PDB file of C-alpha atoms in Angstrom:
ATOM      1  CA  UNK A 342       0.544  -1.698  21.385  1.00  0.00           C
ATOM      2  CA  UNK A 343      -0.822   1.250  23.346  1.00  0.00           C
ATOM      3  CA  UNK A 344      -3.760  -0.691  25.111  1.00  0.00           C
ATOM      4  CA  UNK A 345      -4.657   1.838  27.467  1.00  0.00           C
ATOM      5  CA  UNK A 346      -5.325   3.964  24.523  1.00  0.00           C
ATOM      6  CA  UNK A 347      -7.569   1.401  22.698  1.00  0.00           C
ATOM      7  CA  UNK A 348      -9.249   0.727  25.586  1.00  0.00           C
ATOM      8  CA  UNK A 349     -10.328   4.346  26.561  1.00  0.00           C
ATOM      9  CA  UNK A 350     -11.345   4.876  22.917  1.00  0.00           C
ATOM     10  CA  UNK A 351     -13.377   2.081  23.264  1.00  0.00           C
ATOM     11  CA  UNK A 352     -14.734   2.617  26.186  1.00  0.00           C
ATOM     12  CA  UNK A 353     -15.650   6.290  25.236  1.00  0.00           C
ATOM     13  CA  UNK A 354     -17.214   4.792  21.912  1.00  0.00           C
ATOM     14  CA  UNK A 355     -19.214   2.471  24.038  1.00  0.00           C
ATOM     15  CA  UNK A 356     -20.464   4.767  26.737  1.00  0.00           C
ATOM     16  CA  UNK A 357     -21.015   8.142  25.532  1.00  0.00           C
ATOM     17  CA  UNK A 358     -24.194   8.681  22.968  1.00  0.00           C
ATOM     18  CA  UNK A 359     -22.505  11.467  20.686  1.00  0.00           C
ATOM     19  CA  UNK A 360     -19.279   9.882  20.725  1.00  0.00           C
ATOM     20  CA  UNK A 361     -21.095   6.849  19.250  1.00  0.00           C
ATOM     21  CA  UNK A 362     -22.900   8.317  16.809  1.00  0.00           C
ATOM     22  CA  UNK A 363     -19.679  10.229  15.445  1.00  0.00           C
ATOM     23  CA  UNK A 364     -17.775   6.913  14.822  1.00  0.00           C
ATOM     24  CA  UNK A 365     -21.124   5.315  13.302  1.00  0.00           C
ATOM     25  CA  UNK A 366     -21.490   8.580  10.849  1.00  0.00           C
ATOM     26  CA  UNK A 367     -17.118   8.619  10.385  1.00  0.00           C
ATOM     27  CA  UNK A 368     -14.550   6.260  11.940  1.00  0.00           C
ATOM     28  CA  UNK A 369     -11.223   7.894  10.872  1.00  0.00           C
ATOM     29  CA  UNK A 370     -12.561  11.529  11.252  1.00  0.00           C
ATOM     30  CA  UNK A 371     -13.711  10.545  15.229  1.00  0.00           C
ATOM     31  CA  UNK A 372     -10.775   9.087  15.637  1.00  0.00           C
ATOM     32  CA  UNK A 373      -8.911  11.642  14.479  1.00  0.00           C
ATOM     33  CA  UNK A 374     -10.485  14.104  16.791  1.00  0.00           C
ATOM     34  CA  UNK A 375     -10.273  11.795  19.702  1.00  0.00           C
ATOM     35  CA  UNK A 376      -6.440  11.323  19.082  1.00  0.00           C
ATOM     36  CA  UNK A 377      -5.881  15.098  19.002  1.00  0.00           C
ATOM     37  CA  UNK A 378      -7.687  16.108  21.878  1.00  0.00           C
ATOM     38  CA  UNK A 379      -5.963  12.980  24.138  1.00  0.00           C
ATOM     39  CA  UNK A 380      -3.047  15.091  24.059  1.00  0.00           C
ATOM     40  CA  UNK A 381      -4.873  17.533  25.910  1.00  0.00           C
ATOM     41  CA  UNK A 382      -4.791  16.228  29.501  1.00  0.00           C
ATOM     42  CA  UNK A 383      -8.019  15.929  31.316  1.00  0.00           C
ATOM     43  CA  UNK A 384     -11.065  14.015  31.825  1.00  0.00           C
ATOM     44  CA  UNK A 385     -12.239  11.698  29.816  1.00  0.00           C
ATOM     45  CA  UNK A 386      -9.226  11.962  27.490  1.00  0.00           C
ATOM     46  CA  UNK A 387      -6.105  10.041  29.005  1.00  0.00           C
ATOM     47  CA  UNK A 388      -3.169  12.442  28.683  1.00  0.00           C
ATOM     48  CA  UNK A 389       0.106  11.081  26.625  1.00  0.00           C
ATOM     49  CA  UNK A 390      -0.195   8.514  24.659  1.00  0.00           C
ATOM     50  CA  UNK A 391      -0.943   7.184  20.556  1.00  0.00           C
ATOM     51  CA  UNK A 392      -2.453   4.884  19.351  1.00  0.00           C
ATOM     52  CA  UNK A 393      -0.321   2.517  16.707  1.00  0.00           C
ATOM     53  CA  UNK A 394      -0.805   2.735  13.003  1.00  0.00           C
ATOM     54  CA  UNK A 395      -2.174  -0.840  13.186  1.00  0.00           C
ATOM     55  CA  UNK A 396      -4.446   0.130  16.043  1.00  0.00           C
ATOM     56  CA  UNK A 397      -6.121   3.155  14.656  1.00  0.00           C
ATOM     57  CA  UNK A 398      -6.670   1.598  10.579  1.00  0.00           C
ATOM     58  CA  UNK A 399      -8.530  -1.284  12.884  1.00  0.00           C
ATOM     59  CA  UNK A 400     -10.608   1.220  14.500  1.00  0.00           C
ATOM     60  CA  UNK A 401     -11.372   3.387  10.951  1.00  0.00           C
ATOM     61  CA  UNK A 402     -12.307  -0.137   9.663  1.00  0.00           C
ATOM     62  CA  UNK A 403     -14.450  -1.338  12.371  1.00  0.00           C
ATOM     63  CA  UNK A 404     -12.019  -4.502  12.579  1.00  0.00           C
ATOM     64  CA  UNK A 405     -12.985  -5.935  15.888  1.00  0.00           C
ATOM     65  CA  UNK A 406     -11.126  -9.823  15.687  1.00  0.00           C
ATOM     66  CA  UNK A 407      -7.736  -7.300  14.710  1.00  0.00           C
ATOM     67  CA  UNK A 408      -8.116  -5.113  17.891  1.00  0.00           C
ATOM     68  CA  UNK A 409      -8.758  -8.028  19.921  1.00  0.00           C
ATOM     69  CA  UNK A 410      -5.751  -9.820  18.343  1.00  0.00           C
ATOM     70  CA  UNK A 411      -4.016  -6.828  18.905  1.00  0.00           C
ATOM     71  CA  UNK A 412      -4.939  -7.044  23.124  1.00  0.00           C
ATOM     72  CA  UNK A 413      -8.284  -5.137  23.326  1.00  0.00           C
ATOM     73  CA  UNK A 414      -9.640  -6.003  26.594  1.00  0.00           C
ATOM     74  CA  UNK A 415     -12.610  -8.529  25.447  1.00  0.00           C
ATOM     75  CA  UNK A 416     -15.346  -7.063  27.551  1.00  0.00           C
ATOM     76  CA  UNK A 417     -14.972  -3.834  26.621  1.00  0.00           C
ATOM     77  CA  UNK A 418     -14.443  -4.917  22.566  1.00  0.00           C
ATOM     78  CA  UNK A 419     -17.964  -6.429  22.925  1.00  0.00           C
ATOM     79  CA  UNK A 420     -19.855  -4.183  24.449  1.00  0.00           C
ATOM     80  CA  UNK A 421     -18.699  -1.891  21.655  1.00  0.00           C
ATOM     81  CA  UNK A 422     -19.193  -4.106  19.249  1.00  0.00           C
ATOM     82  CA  UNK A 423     -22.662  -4.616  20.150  1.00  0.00           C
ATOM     83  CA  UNK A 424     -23.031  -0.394  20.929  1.00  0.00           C
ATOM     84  CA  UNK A 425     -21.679   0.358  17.204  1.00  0.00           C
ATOM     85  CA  UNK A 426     -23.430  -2.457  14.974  1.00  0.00           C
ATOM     86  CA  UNK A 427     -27.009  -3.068  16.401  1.00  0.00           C
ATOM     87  CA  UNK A 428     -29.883  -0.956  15.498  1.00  0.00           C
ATOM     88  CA  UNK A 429     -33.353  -1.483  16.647  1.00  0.00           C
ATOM     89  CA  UNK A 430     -34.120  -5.054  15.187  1.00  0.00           C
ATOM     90  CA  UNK A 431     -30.773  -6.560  15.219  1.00  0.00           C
ATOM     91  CA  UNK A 432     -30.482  -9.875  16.178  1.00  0.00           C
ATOM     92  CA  UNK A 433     -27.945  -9.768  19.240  1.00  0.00           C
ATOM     93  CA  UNK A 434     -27.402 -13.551  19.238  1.00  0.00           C
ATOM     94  CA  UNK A 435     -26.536 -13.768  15.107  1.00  0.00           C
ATOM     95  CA  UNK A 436     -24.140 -10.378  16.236  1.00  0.00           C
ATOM     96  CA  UNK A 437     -22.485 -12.226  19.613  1.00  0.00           C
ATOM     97  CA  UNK A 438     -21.850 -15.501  17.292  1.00  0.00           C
ATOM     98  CA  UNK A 439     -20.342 -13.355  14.539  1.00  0.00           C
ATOM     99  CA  UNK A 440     -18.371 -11.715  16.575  1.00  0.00           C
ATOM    100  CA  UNK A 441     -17.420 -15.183  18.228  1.00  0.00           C
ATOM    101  CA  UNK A 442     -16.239 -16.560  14.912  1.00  0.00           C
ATOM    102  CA  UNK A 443     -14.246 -13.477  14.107  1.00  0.00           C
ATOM    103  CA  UNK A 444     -12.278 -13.530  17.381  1.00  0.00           C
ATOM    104  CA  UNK A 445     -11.548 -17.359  17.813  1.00  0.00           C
ATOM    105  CA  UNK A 446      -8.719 -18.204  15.642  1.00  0.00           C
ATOM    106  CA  UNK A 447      -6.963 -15.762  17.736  1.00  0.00           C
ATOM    107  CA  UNK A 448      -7.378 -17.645  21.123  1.00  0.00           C
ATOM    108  CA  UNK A 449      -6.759 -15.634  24.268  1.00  0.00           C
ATOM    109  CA  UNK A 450      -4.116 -12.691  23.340  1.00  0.00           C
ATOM    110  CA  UNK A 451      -2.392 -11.088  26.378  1.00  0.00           C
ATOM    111  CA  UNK A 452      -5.151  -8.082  27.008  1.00  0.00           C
ATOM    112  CA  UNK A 453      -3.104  -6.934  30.300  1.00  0.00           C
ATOM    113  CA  UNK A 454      -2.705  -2.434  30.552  1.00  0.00           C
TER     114      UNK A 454
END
């Protein structure tokens, strides 16, 4: 597992409006873009580095309990999580306990970079 990787993609997802809305309007195709301009070193792309085949069809998917099975660090899952799949009107607490369900049967994977 490339963690670092999945964690800067998340993070990026998570903190930057436009690279949000490009993985709202097309998963694969942002990460896609994202993957061939990390090779690219330089800020805020980390420079070397893939991510797996498992990590990236999680990420096209929007599978959130397989990257955190997988060793996403949890806070920074969530907060994209809750960046990518609430909308004005979305009910944060039914989101947190869905998200809760999806995760638990995993337990605590080893999220260490």
């Amino acid at each position: 597992m490339s963690r670092y990787m999945v964690n800067k993609l998340m993070w990026q997802i998570d903190r930057e409006d436009e690279a949000l809305a490009a993985f709202r309007d097309d998963p694969a195709g942002f990460v896609a873009t994202w993957e061939a301009m990390s090779l690219t070193a330089g800020p805020p792309y980390p420079d070397g580095g893939e991510l797996t085949d498992e990590e990236r069809d999680a990420f096209c998917r929007r599978d959130y309990p397989l990257l955190y099975s997988l060793g996403a660090h949890p806070y920074l899952l969530w907060h994209m999580v809750r960046a990518v799949e609430s909308d004005p009107g979305t009910n944060v607490e039914a989101l947190s306990d869905a998200f809760k369900a999806g995760i638990q049967a995993y337990g605590v994977p080893d999220f260490t970079t």
